[in-house]
GROMACS .gro file of C-alpha atoms in nm:
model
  312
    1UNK     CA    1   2.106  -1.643  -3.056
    2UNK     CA    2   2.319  -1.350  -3.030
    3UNK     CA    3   2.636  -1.255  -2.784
    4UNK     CA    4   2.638  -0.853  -2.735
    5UNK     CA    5   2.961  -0.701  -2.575
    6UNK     CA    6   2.947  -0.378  -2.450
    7UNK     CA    7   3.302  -0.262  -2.340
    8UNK     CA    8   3.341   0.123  -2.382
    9UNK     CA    9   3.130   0.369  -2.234
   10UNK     CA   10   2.798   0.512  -2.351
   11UNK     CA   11   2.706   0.207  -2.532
   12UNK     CA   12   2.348   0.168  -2.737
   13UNK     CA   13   2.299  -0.216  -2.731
   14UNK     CA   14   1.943  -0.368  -2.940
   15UNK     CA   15   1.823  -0.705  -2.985
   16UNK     CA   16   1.531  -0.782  -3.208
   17UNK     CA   17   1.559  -1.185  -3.189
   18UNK     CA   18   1.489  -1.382  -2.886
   19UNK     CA   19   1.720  -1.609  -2.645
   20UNK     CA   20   2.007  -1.348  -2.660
   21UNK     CA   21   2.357  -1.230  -2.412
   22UNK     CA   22   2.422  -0.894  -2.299
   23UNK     CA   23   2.702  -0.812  -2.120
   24UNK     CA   24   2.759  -0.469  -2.042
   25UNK     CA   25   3.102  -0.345  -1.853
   26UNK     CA   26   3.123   0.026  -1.945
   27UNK     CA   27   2.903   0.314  -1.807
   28UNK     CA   28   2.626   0.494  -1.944
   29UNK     CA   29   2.488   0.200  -2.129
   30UNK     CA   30   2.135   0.192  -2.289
   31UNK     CA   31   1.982  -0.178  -2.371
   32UNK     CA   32   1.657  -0.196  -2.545
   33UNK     CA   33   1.481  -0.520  -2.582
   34UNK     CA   34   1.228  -0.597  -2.846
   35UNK     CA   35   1.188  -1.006  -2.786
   36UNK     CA   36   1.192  -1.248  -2.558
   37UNK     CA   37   1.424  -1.481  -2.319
   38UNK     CA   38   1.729  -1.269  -2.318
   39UNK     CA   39   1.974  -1.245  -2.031
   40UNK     CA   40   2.177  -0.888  -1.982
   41UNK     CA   41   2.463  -0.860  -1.713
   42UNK     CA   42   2.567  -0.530  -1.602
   43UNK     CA   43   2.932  -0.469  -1.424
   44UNK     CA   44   3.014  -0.101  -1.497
   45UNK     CA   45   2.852   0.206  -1.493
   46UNK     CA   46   2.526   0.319  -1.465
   47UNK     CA   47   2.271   0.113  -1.720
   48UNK     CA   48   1.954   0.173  -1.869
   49UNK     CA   49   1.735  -0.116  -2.013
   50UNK     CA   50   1.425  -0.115  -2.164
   51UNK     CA   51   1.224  -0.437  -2.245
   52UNK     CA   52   0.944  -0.467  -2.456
   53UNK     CA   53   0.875  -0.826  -2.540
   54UNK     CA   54   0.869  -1.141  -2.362
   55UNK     CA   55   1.071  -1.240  -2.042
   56UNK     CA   56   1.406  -1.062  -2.003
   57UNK     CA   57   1.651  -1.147  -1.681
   58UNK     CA   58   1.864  -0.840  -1.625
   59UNK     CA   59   2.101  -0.853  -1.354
   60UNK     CA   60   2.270  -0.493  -1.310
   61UNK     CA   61   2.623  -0.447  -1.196
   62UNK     CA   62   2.769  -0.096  -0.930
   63UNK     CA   63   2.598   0.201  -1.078
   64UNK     CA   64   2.258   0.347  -1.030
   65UNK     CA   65   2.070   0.174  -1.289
   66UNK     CA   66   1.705   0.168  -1.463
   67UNK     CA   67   1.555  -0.180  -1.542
   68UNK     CA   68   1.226  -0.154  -1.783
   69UNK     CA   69   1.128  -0.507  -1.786
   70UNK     CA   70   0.841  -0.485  -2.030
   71UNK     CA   71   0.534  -0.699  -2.070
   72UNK     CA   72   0.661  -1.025  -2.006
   73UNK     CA   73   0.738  -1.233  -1.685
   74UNK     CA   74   1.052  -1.054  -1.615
   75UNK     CA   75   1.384  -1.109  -1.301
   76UNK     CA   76   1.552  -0.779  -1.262
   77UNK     CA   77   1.792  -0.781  -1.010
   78UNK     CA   78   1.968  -0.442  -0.896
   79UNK     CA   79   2.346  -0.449  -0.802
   80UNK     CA   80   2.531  -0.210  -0.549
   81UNK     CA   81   2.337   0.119  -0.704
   82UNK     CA   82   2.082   0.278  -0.640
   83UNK     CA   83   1.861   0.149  -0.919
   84UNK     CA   84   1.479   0.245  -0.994
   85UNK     CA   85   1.225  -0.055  -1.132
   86UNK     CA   86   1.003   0.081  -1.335
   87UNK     CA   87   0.671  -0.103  -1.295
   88UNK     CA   88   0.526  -0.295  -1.609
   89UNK     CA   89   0.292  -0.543  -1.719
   90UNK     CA   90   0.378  -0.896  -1.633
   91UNK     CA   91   0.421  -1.104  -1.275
   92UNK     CA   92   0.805  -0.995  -1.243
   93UNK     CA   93   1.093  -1.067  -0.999
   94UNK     CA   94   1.234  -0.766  -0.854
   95UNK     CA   95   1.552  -0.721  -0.604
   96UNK     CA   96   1.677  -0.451  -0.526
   97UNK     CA   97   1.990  -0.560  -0.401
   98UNK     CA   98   2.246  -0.317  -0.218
   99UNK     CA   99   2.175   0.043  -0.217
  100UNK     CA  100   1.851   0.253  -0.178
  101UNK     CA  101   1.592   0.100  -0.447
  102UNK     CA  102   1.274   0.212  -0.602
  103UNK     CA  103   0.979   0.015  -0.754
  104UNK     CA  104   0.848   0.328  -0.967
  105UNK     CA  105   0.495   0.228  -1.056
  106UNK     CA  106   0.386   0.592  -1.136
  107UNK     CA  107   0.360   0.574  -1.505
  108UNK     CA  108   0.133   0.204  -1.525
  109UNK     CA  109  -0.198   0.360  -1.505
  110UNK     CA  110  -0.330   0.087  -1.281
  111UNK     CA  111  -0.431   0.102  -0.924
  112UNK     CA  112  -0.166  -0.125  -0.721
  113UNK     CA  113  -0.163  -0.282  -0.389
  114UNK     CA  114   0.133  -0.343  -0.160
  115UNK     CA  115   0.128  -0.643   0.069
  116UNK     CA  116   0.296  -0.662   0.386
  117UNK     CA  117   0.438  -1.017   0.197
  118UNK     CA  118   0.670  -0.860  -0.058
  119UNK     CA  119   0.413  -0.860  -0.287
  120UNK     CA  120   0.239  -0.584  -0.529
  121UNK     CA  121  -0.041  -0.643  -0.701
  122UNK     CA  122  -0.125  -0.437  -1.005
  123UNK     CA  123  -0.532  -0.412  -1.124
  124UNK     CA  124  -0.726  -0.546  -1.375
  125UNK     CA  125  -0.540  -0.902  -1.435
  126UNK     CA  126  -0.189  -0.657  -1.520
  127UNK     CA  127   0.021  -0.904  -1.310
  128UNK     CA  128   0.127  -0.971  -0.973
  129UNK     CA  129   0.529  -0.895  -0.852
  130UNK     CA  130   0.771  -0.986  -0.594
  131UNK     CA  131   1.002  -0.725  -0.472
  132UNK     CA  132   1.237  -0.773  -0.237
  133UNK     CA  133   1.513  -0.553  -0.106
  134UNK     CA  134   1.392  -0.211  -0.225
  135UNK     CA  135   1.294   0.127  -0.034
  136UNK     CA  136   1.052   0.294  -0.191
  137UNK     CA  137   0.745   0.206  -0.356
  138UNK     CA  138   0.579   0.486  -0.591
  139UNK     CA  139   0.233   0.435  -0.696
  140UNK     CA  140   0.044   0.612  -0.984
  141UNK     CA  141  -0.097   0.917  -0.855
  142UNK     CA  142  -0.334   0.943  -1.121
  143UNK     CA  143  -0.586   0.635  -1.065
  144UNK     CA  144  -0.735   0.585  -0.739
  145UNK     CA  145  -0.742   0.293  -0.460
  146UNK     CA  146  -0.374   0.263  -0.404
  147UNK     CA  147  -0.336   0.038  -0.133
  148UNK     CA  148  -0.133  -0.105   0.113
  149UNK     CA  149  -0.258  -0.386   0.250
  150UNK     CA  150  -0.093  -0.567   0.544
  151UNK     CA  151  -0.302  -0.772   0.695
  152UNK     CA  152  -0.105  -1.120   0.577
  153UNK     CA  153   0.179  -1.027   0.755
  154UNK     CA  154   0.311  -1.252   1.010
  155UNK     CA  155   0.199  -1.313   1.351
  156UNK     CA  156   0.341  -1.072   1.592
  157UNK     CA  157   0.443  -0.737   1.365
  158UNK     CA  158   0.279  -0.443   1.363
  159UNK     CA  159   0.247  -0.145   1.130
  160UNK     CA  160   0.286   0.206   1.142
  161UNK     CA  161   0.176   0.368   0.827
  162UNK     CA  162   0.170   0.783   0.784
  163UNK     CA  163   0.043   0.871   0.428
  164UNK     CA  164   0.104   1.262   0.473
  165UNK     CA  165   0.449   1.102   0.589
  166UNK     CA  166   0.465   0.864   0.318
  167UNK     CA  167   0.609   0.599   0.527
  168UNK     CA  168   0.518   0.252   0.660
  169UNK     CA  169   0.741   0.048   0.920
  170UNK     CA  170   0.721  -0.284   0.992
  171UNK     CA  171   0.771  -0.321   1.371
  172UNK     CA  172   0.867  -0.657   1.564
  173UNK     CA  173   0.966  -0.861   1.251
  174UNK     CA  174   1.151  -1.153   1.368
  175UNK     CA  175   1.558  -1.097   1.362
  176UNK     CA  176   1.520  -0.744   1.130
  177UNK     CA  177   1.354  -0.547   1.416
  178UNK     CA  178   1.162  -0.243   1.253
  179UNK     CA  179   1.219  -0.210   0.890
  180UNK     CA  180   1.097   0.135   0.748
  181UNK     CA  181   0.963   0.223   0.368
  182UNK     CA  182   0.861   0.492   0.189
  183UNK     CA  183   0.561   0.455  -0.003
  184UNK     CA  184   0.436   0.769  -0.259
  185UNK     CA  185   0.080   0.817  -0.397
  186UNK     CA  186  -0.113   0.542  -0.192
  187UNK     CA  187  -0.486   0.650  -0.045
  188UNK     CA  188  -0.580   0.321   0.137
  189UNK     CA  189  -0.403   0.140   0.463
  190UNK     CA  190  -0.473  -0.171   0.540
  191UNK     CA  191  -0.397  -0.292   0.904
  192UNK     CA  192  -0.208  -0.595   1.015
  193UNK     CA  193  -0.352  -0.865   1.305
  194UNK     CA  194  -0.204  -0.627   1.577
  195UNK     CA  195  -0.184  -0.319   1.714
  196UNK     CA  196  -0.159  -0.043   1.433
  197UNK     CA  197  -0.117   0.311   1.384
  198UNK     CA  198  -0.262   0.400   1.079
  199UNK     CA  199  -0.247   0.782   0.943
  200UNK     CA  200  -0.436   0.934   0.640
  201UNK     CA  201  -0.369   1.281   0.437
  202UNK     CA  202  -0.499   1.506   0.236
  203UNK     CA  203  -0.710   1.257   0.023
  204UNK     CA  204  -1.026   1.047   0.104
  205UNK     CA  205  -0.841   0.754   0.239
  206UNK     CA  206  -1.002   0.413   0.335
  207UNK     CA  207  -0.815   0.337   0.664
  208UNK     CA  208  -0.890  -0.063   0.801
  209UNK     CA  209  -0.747  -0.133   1.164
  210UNK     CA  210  -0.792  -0.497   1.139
  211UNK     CA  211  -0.775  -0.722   1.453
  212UNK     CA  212  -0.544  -0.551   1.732
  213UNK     CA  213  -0.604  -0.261   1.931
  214UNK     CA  214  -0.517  -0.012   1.677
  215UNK     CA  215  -0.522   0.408   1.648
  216UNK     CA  216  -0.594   0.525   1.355
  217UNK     CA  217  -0.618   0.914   1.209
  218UNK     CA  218  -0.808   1.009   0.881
  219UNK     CA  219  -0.642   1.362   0.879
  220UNK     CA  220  -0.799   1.569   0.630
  221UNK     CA  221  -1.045   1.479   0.333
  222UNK     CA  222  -1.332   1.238   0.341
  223UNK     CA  223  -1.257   0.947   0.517
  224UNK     CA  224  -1.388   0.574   0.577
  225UNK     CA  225  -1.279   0.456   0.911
  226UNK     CA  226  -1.314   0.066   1.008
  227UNK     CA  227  -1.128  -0.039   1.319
  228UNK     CA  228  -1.239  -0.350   1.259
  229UNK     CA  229  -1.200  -0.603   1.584
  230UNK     CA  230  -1.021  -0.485   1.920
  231UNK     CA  231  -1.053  -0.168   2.096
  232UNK     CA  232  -0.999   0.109   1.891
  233UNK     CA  233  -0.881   0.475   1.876
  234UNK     CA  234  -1.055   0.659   1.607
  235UNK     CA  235  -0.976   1.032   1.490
  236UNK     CA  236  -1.189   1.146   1.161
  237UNK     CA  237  -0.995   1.471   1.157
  238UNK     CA  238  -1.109   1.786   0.882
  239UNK     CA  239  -1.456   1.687   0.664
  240UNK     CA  240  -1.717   1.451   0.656
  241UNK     CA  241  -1.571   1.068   0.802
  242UNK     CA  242  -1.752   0.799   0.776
  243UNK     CA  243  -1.654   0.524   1.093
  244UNK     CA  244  -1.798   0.190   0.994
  245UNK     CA  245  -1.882  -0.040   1.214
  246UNK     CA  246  -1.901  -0.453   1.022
  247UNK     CA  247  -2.012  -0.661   1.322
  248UNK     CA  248  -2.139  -0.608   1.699
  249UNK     CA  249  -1.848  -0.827   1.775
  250UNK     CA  250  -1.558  -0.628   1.685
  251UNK     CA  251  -1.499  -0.509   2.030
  252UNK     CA  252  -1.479  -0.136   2.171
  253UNK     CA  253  -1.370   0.150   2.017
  254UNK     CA  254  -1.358   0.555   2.131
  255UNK     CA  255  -1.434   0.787   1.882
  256UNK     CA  256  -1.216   1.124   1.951
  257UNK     CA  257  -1.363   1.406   1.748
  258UNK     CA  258  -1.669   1.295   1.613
  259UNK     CA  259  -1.848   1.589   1.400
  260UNK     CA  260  -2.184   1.587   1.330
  261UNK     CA  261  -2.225   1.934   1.167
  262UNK     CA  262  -1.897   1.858   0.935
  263UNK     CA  263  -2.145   1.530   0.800
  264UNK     CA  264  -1.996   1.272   1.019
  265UNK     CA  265  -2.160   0.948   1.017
  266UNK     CA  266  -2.154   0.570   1.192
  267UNK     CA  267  -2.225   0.349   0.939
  268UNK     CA  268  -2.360   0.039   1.091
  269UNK     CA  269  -2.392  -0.303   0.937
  270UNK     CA  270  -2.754  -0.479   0.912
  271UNK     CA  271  -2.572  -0.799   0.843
  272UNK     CA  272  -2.315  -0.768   1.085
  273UNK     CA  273  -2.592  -0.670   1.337
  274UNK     CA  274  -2.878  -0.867   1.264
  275UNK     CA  275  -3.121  -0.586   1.300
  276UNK     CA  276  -3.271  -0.347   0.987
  277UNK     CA  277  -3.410  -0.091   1.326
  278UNK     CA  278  -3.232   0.240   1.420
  279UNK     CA  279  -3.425   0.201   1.722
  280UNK     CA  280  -3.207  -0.039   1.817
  281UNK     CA  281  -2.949   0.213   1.862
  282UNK     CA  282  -2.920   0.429   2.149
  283UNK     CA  283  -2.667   0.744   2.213
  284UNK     CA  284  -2.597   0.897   2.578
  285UNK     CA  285  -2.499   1.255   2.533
  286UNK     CA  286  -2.409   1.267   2.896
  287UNK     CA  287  -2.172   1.004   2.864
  288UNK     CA  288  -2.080   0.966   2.480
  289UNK     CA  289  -2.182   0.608   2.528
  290UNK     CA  290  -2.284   0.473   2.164
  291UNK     CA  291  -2.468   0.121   2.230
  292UNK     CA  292  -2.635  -0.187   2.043
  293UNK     CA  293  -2.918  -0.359   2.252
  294UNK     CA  294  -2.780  -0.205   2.551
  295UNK     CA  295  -2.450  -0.296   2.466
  296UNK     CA  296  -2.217  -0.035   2.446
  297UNK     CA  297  -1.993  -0.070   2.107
  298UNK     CA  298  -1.893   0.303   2.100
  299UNK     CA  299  -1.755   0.607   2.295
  300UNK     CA  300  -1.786   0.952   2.149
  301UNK     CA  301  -1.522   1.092   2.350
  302UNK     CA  302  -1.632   1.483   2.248
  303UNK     CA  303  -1.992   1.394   2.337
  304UNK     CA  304  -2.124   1.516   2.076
  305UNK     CA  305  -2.549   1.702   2.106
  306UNK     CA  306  -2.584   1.468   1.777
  307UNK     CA  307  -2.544   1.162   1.575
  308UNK     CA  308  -2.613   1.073   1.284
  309UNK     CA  309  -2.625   0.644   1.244
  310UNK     CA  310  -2.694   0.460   0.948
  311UNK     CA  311  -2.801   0.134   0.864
  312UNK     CA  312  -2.663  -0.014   0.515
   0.00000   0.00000   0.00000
């Protein structure tokens, strides 16, 4: 076991061994971390630390500082900066503490999801971490199915998610009020329980209302639309949408700007529907009334000369 002192400034502290103290009190310091079960306390400047081993515990000090925590099960804790997390392997404990934090996952090359828990999940077994306390969330651009996913969060709040915007809030959470996040490089939203607004962008976004009377918006690019149960406000937007319907159950939903020519589709559910027949199906162009067995599940507000539903 080693004690490290850093007192000056632009320090370059290393440990090779395991079960090792950093302290670091001057600015500008760079920590690199090759084994496992060290502890590193920051109380100066702004520090950079880089872990590549086993499980490090970095707690950072008033500057904006960097924490690398490496492949291990790591407990970075940010101080009164503005420090950036930069997302690794391992299930790791992140907070942010005071000042505007990042979680800066854009280098993993894994898909990740964000939970409406605290939680972000990163694919293929790569670990799962809490993060608590921090601002902005950047995903990989480079891999697809970035998603945020809040449909375990708690009973009552609602979500407002914009991914042109980049933003998410969390409305009505109990003694916080709204909290608001910025979230880079996702292409899925996830609803909560409630009433949503969900936004897409540019890309092909999967966009899932949940439960709740929700209004959601694909914007432009080929879009899956589910508003899942409640009565729904669906906008495609630009290109070929795809507004899936799971069960004949999941209440009534308008459909503002449905497309045929631009390839739109309703994708319909033998499962959820019990039936394999399109004739089963029947469209009023008079009225935009989409219906099941008689029973109107759909309004194409538009009303639209032609539909195009499919059975899957």
């Amino acid at each position: 076991m080693s004690i490290v002192i850093g007192i000056a400034d632009n320090n370059f502290l290393s440990i090779t061994d395991g079960e090792d103290q950093i302290f670091s009190s001057g600015s500008n310091d760079n920590i690199s971390i090759s084994q496992e079960n060290n502890v590193i306390v920051g109380s100066g400047g702004n520090v950079s630390l880089l872990g590549s081993g086993g499980n490090v515990s970095f707690v950072s000090g008033a500057g904006d500082d960097t924490l690398v925590g490496g492949a291990g099960d790591d407990t970075l804790v940010g101080g009164g900066g503005d420090d950036t997390f930069k997302g690794s392997g391992g299930n790791d404990s992140i907070d942010g503490g005071d000042g505007f934090d990042t979680a800066d996952y854009s280098q993993l090359g894994k898909a990740i999801t964000l939970s409406g828990v605290g939680t972000i999940t990163k694919a293929d077994g790569f670990g799962t971490d809490q993060v608590f306390k921090v601002e902005t969330v950047i995903a990989d651009a480079s891999v697809a199915n970035n998603t945020i996913d809040a449909s375990q969060s708690l009973s009552g709040v609602s979500a407002t998610a914009n991914l042109e915007a980049q933003t998410i809030s969390a409305n009505n959470v109990p003694i916080l009020g709204k909290l608001t996040f910025n979230v880079l490089n996702f292409d899925n939203v996830i609803g909560t329980n409630e009433s949503d607004s969900i936004t897409g962008d540019s890309q092909d976004n999967r966009l899932v209302g949940n439960a709740g009377n929700d209004t959601i918006s694909g914007g432009f690019g080929n879009d899956t639309i589910i508003g899942g149960e409640g009565n729904d406000v669906l906008t495609g937007g630009f290109s070929a949408d795809n507004f899936t319907y799971n069960s004949a159950k999941e209440g009534f939903d308008i459909i503002k700007d449905y497309n045929f020519a631009e390839g739109d589709v309703i994708q319909v559910s033998k499962v959820g529907f019990g039936t394999t027949k399109i004739s089963d199906f029947s469209y009023d162009t008079s009225s935009g009334n989409l219906s099941f067995l008689g029973n109107q599940f759909a309004s194409l507000e538009n009303l639209p000369s032609d539909v195009n539903i499919q059975l899957v």
